[in-house]
């Protein structure tokens, strides 16, 4: 194995020197930047994650900046990447560091959301520590080259590939080798249609000689997927609309969406409109105008397939439906005015009160939205911003208040 290891490792490193991708985190030994890039790339391809990385570190350039940010703002900068638990874990981990990124493998591994692969990547890339990365690319390259048919998602397979990856690792150049084998799997030894004809490892590749390239690596379990049926309601009430914050321990936790009614199956329009859950949204005596916008929009997640129907509901501007009480207190969130979201002051005048559970200190006089925060000028003259808590804003020049 030693002879094969030397040849394999040297070939990977030489290939990488000639073919490596030019990525903004590649020339840095900053563990924070490497951490952010690796977390983004866990479920996102490089071509998709590149701009998100630049935007994220532009706003949160170091551990302290990220730790001090409100969760809503962190989620806003993660918007579009999906798998939002990654962003929440990043934020929580940053808060646990006290402004200093950990410098040992056990400490890095202990960070929330960090597993063996990410810890190995950070420690080898930032500190040149001899820890081998084992991700999908590495599994594929090693299983094909050495002809390993042990399922990569089995306990035995994980142990086998971790040991083999560490055996192949160049202990003197761990960063170079780790980046090399990851790029080799991403560019050369791809999941579909690998470039075997021009592969520098083709002579010793077991899968190529045995006709197993399309078979390896082997997985023993397929991810089970469940169907869910969402019915979204786009409300138009004059210049206003409503959005809802998801707070349950479910997908998209703490993100905003249109009002939603989930059903156990896909319902025809007539059946959905007759549901008590739909009917009770409207105040007695109000006659909403309802029309279907589109049906069974399919959205595939890792463990779920969502089939979404969308309905438009038109209500009068002074509506008492959707949580707006007769005295003008507004419980709905959002505005479709100028594409922003906030709370509609034109509707309720000067005596605007937020729901008691939000613990807002005084009546609201004026409202303005800013990103995922909402700003309120209260009758005491102060301007507040929502987030994890209400905080006073001194300089409101940029907010129009």
C-alpha positions as semicolon CSV with decimal commas, in nm:
position;residue;x (nm);y (nm);z (nm)
1;X;0,000;0,000;0,000
2;X;0,290;0,235;0,070
3;X;0,399;0,236;-0,296
4;X;0,043;0,300;-0,412
5;X;0,001;0,570;-0,147
6;X;0,310;0,758;-0,261
7;X;0,207;0,744;-0,626
8;X;-0,154;0,833;-0,556
9;X;-0,070;1,124;-0,327
10;X;0,198;1,268;-0,553
11;X;-0,032;1,246;-0,856
12;X;-0,313;1,427;-0,672
13;X;-0,080;1,708;-0,564
14;X;0,075;1,752;-0,909
15;X;-0,268;1,752;-1,073
16;X;-0,388;2,013;-0,824
17;X;-0,097;2,247;-0,894
18;X;-0,198;2,250;-1,259
19;X;-0,576;2,254;-1,225
20;X;-0,677;2,413;-0,896
21;X;-0,970;2,649;-0,893
22;X;-0,907;3,016;-0,812
23;X;-1,128;3,071;-0,508
24;X;-1,121;3,367;-0,268
25;X;-1,067;3,152;0,045
26;X;-0,785;2,948;-0,110
27;X;-0,515;3,210;-0,055
28;X;-0,609;3,271;0,307
29;X;-0,503;3,096;0,624
30;X;-0,769;3,278;0,827
31;X;-0,966;3,001;1,001
32;X;-1,277;3,218;1,015
33;X;-1,291;3,268;0,637
34;X;-1,216;2,899;0,578
35;X;-1,491;2,803;0,823
36;X;-1,749;3,023;0,648
37;X;-1,652;2,887;0,304
38;X;-1,667;2,525;0,416
39;X;-2,008;2,564;0,578
40;X;-2,146;2,735;0,267
41;X;-2,009;2,456;0,047
42;X;-2,155;2,177;0,261
43;X;-2,480;2,184;0,064
44;X;-2,396;2,432;-0,212
45;X;-2,182;2,401;-0,523
46;X;-1,888;2,640;-0,561
47;X;-2,037;2,819;-0,861
48;X;-2,350;2,895;-0,656
49;X;-2,180;2,973;-0,326
50;X;-1,906;3,206;-0,452
51;X;-2,106;3,531;-0,451
52;X;-2,282;3,440;-0,126
53;X;-1,944;3,395;0,043
54;X;-1,823;3,737;-0,071
55;X;-2,144;3,904;0,042
56;X;-2,146;3,728;0,379
57;X;-1,787;3,809;0,474
58;X;-1,833;4,161;0,341
59;X;-2,091;4,215;0,613
60;X;-1,941;3,978;0,875
61;X;-1,563;3,993;0,819
62;X;-1,464;3,833;1,150
63;X;-1,589;3,630;1,444
64;X;-1,680;3,932;1,656
65;X;-1,887;4,098;1,384
66;X;-2,085;3,779;1,330
67;X;-2,130;3,719;1,703
68;X;-2,259;4,072;1,762
69;X;-2,514;4,060;1,478
70;X;-2,884;3,992;1,525
71;X;-3,000;3,650;1,405
72;X;-3,246;3,805;1,160
73;X;-2,966;3,989;0,984
74;X;-2,750;3,676;0,967
75;X;-3,042;3,490;0,813
76;X;-3,096;3,771;0,565
77;X;-2,738;3,741;0,438
78;X;-2,782;3,362;0,416
79;X;-3,105;3,400;0,220
80;X;-3,096;3,192;-0,098
81;X;-2,843;2,935;0,026
82;X;-3,102;2,715;0,198
83;X;-3,038;2,478;0,488
84;X;-3,082;2,771;0,725
85;X;-2,979;2,572;1,031
86;X;-2,625;2,621;0,899
87;X;-2,657;2,996;0,947
88;X;-2,804;2,957;1,296
89;X;-2,520;2,722;1,391
90;X;-2,260;2,966;1,255
91;X;-2,412;3,245;1,460
92;X;-2,426;3,035;1,778
93;X;-2,070;2,910;1,730
94;X;-1,939;3,264;1,676
95;X;-2,102;3,374;2,002
96;X;-1,924;3,092;2,186
97;X;-1,573;3,195;2,073
98;X;-1,534;3,520;2,270
99;X;-1,385;3,683;1,961
100;X;-1,105;3,427;1,910
101;X;-1,126;3,133;1,670
102;X;-1,009;2,807;1,837
103;X;-0,667;2,674;1,740
104;X;-0,684;2,300;1,814
105;X;-0,871;2,020;1,639
106;X;-1,079;1,920;1,947
107;X;-1,182;2,282;2,006
108;X;-1,279;2,333;1,642
109;X;-1,470;2,003;1,639
110;X;-1,662;2,115;1,949
111;X;-1,810;2,418;1,770
112;X;-2,182;2,393;1,704
113;X;-2,253;2,255;1,358
114;X;-1,894;2,144;1,295
115;X;-1,832;1,777;1,216
116;X;-1,520;1,578;1,141
117;X;-1,492;1,689;0,779
118;X;-1,526;2,061;0,851
119;X;-1,288;2,042;1,148
120;X;-1,028;1,862;0,934
121;X;-1,065;2,117;0,655
122;X;-1,025;2,415;0,889
123;X;-0,730;2,271;1,080
124;X;-0,543;2,154;0,771
125;X;-0,608;2,465;0,560
126;X;-0,557;2,724;0,836
127;X;-0,301;2,555;1,062
128;X;-0,152;2,289;0,829
129;X;-0,245;2,017;1,076
130;X;-0,236;1,657;0,945
131;X;-0,608;1,578;0,942
132;X;-0,755;1,422;0,627
133;X;-1,083;1,552;0,489
134;X;-1,348;1,296;0,396
135;X;-1,637;1,439;0,195
136;X;-1,837;1,319;-0,106
137;X;-1,553;1,395;-0,345
138;X;-1,303;1,202;-0,133
139;X;-1,534;0,903;-0,096
140;X;-1,579;0,891;-0,473
141;X;-1,210;0,919;-0,564
142;X;-1,092;0,665;-0,308
143;X;-1,369;0,412;-0,372
144;X;-1,308;0,418;-0,747
145;X;-0,932;0,415;-0,741
146;X;-0,903;0,136;-0,484
147;X;-1,217;-0,049;-0,596
148;X;-1,386;-0,036;-0,254
149;X;-1,745;-0,162;-0,260
150;X;-1,813;-0,116;0,113
151;X;-2,111;0,126;0,141
152;X;-1,988;0,473;0,227
153;X;-2,289;0,534;0,455
154;X;-2,228;0,225;0,667
155;X;-2,037;0,225;0,996
156;X;-1,773;-0,003;0,848
157;X;-1,747;0,212;0,537
158;X;-1,702;0,537;0,726
159;X;-1,428;0,381;0,939
160;X;-1,256;0,228;0,636
161;X;-1,255;0,544;0,427
162;X;-1,144;0,763;0,719
163;X;-0,846;0,533;0,781
164;X;-0,761;0,518;0,410
165;X;-0,788;0,896;0,372
166;X;-0,547;0,948;0,660
167;X;-0,309;0,688;0,513
168;X;-0,306;0,870;0,177
169;X;-0,261;1,213;0,340
170;X;0,071;1,390;0,284
171;X;0,153;1,475;0,645
172;X;0,399;1,744;0,538
173;X;0,155;1,912;0,299
174;X;-0,192;1,834;0,439
175;X;-0,354;2,153;0,313
176;X;-0,224;2,103;-0,041
177;X;-0,326;1,738;-0,055
178;X;-0,671;1,788;0,100
179;X;-0,756;2,069;-0,139
180;X;-0,616;1,861;-0,423
181;X;-0,827;1,551;-0,369
182;X;-1,140;1,758;-0,317
183;X;-1,086;1,945;-0,643
184;X;-0,994;1,621;-0,819
185;X;-1,331;1,476;-0,725
186;X;-1,515;1,794;-0,820
187;X;-1,346;1,845;-1,159
188;X;-1,191;1,518;-1,279
189;X;-1,355;1,224;-1,103
190;X;-1,710;1,361;-1,116
191;X;-2,025;1,172;-1,015
192;X;-2,150;1,157;-1,372
193;X;-1,932;1,122;-1,683
194;X;-1,587;1,142;-1,517
195;X;-1,301;1,228;-1,752
196;X;-1,137;0,884;-1,733
197;X;-0,969;0,915;-2,075
198;X;-0,746;1,199;-1,956
199;X;-0,723;1,101;-1,590
200;X;-0,368;1,089;-1,447
201;X;-0,477;0,804;-1,216
202;X;-0,636;0,592;-1,489
203;X;-0,353;0,334;-1,505
204;X;-0,399;0,227;-1,143
205;X;-0,776;0,287;-1,116
206;X;-0,952;-0,031;-1,008
207;X;-1,301;0,089;-1,100
208;X;-1,190;0,174;-1,454
209;X;-1,022;-0,162;-1,511
210;X;-1,322;-0,356;-1,371
211;X;-1,596;-0,146;-1,530
212;X;-1,727;-0,020;-1,196
213;X;-1,694;0,356;-1,249
214;X;-2,071;0,407;-1,266
215;X;-2,127;0,175;-0,967
216;X;-1,886;0,324;-0,715
217;X;-1,915;0,459;-0,455
218;X;-2,187;0,237;-0,308
219;X;-2,463;0,364;-0,077
220;X;-2,673;0,119;0,120
221;X;-2,957;0,353;0,214
222;X;-3,156;0,592;0,005
223;X;-3,284;0,906;0,172
224;X;-3,650;0,868;0,260
225;X;-3,860;1,157;0,139
226;X;-4,204;1,267;0,255
227;X;-4,458;1,479;0,070
228;X;-4,605;1,791;0,227
229;X;-4,885;2,007;0,094
230;X;-4,870;2,383;0,155
231;X;-5,142;2,631;0,067
232;X;-5,012;2,988;0,070
233;X;-5,240;3,291;0,085
234;X;-5,129;3,620;-0,068
235;X;-5,342;3,890;0,091
236;X;-5,406;4,228;-0,068
237;X;-5,571;4,477;0,163
238;X;-5,527;4,813;-0,003
239;X;-5,154;4,886;0,007
240;X;-5,087;4,610;0,256
241;X;-5,019;4,241;0,271
242;X;-4,930;4,002;0,554
243;X;-4,642;3,770;0,623
244;X;-4,592;3,523;0,905
245;X;-4,280;3,419;1,095
246;X;-4,229;3,042;1,124
247;X;-4,150;2,968;1,489
248;X;-4,216;2,594;1,521
249;X;-3,929;2,346;1,525
250;X;-3,968;2,272;1,155
251;X;-3,814;2,364;0,822
252;X;-3,737;2,733;0,769
253;X;-3,756;2,810;1,140
254;X;-3,761;3,186;1,214
255;X;-3,803;3,272;0,846
256;X;-4,095;3,467;0,705
257;X;-4,359;3,343;0,466
258;X;-4,709;3,419;0,341
259;X;-4,994;3,297;0,562
260;X;-4,999;2,917;0,528
261;X;-5,247;2,636;0,574
262;X;-5,089;2,291;0,551
263;X;-5,310;1,997;0,453
264;X;-5,250;1,623;0,456
265;X;-5,302;1,596;0,080
266;X;-5,344;1,817;-0,223
267;X;-5,698;1,957;-0,215
268;X;-5,904;2,085;-0,508
269;X;-5,978;2,457;-0,489
270;X;-6,339;2,408;-0,378
271;X;-6,242;2,180;-0,089
272;X;-5,965;2,410;0,029
273;X;-6,184;2,721;0,029
274;X;-6,443;2,532;0,235
275;X;-6,194;2,436;0,509
276;X;-6,278;2,579;0,854
277;X;-5,911;2,684;0,885
278;X;-5,957;2,905;0,579
279;X;-6,303;3,036;0,660
280;X;-6,212;3,147;1,012
281;X;-5,942;3,379;0,877
282;X;-6,209;3,628;0,773
283;X;-6,410;3,866;0,986
284;X;-6,788;3,814;0,997
285;X;-6,965;3,992;0,713
286;X;-6,654;4,043;0,497
287;X;-6,665;3,895;0,150
288;X;-6,309;3,835;0,025
289;X;-6,232;3,801;-0,344
290;X;-6,035;3,477;-0,384
291;X;-5,862;3,345;-0,693
292;X;-5,608;3,066;-0,747
293;X;-5,269;3,187;-0,870
294;X;-5,088;2,857;-0,935
295;X;-5,117;2,497;-0,822
296;X;-4,880;2,222;-0,709
297;X;-4,555;2,411;-0,746
298;X;-4,299;2,141;-0,665
299;X;-4,009;2,225;-0,437
300;X;-3,763;1,948;-0,352
301;X;-3,573;1,950;-0,022
302;X;-3,332;1,686;0,104
303;X;-3,595;1,489;0,299
304;X;-3,919;1,644;0,178
305;X;-4,105;1,729;-0,139
306;X;-4,334;2,029;-0,102
307;X;-4,632;2,077;-0,328
308;X;-4,751;2,435;-0,291
309;X;-5,073;2,600;-0,402
310;X;-5,104;2,979;-0,406
311;X;-5,422;3,180;-0,363
312;X;-5,472;3,556;-0,386
313;X;-5,719;3,707;-0,140
314;X;-5,839;4,066;-0,187
315;X;-5,981;4,246;0,116
316;X;-6,085;4,607;0,181
317;X;-5,817;4,830;0,328
318;X;-6,003;4,865;0,656
319;X;-6,039;4,489;0,694
320;X;-6,084;4,322;1,029
321;X;-5,969;3,986;0,885
322;X;-5,636;3,813;0,932
323;X;-5,588;3,925;1,290
324;X;-5,684;4,291;1,250
325;X;-5,921;4,374;1,534
326;X;-6,216;4,610;1,520
327;X;-6,030;4,880;1,712
328;X;-5,763;4,897;1,441
329;X;-5,491;4,699;1,615
330;X;-5,290;4,524;1,346
331;X;-5,155;4,177;1,408
332;X;-5,050;4,108;1,048
333;X;-4,700;4,177;0,922
334;X;-4,592;4,310;0,587
335;X;-4,654;4,565;0,315
336;X;-4,641;4,531;-0,060
337;X;-4,579;4,902;-0,097
338;X;-4,250;4,960;-0,288
339;X;-4,163;4,596;-0,238
340;X;-4,086;4,641;0,131
341;X;-4,233;4,472;0,434
342;X;-4,325;4,637;0,755
343;X;-4,648;4,734;0,928
344;X;-4,913;4,946;0,761
345;X;-4,944;5,277;0,942
346;X;-5,181;5,435;0,688
347;X;-5,443;5,186;0,794
348;X;-5,442;5,240;1,167
349;X;-5,348;5,604;1,214
350;X;-5,160;5,738;1,514
351;X;-5,278;5,501;1,786
352;X;-5,094;5,194;1,667
353;X;-5,028;4,918;1,920
354;X;-4,829;4,601;1,863
355;X;-4,954;4,273;2,011
356;X;-4,888;4,254;2,385
357;X;-4,666;3,948;2,352
358;X;-4,406;4,158;2,166
359;X;-4,362;4,380;2,474
360;X;-4,325;4,700;2,273
361;X;-4,292;4,984;2,524
362;X;-4,520;5,258;2,383
363;X;-4,777;5,331;2,111
364;X;-4,633;5,356;1,759
365;X;-4,653;5,672;1,550
366;X;-4,461;5,576;1,235
367;X;-4,327;5,257;1,082
368;X;-4,046;5,183;0,838
369;X;-3,888;4,856;0,722
370;X;-3,514;4,806;0,685
371;X;-3,398;4,467;0,563
372;X;-3,544;4,212;0,802
373;X;-3,578;4,464;1,082
374;X;-3,878;4,689;1,131
375;X;-3,830;5,038;1,272
376;X;-4,094;5,213;1,483
377;X;-4,115;5,577;1,589
378;X;-4,322;5,577;1,905
379;X;-4,527;5,855;2,060
380;X;-4,244;5,920;2,309
381;X;-4,025;6,035;2,017
382;X;-3,784;5,740;2,030
383;X;-3,714;5,512;1,735
384;X;-3,693;5,141;1,803
385;X;-3,583;4,843;1,595
386;X;-3,702;4,485;1,626
387;X;-3,466;4,193;1,648
388;X;-3,391;3,967;1,941
389;X;-3,517;4,261;2,149
390;X;-3,631;4,618;2,092
391;X;-3,344;4,861;2,082
392;X;-3,331;5,238;2,048
393;X;-3,191;5,382;1,722
394;X;-3,023;5,720;1,765
395;X;-2,934;5,810;1,404
396;X;-3,238;5,763;1,181
397;X;-3,113;5,967;0,882
398;X;-3,090;5,663;0,652
399;X;-3,427;5,523;0,757
400;X;-3,662;5,803;0,659
401;X;-3,793;5,849;1,014
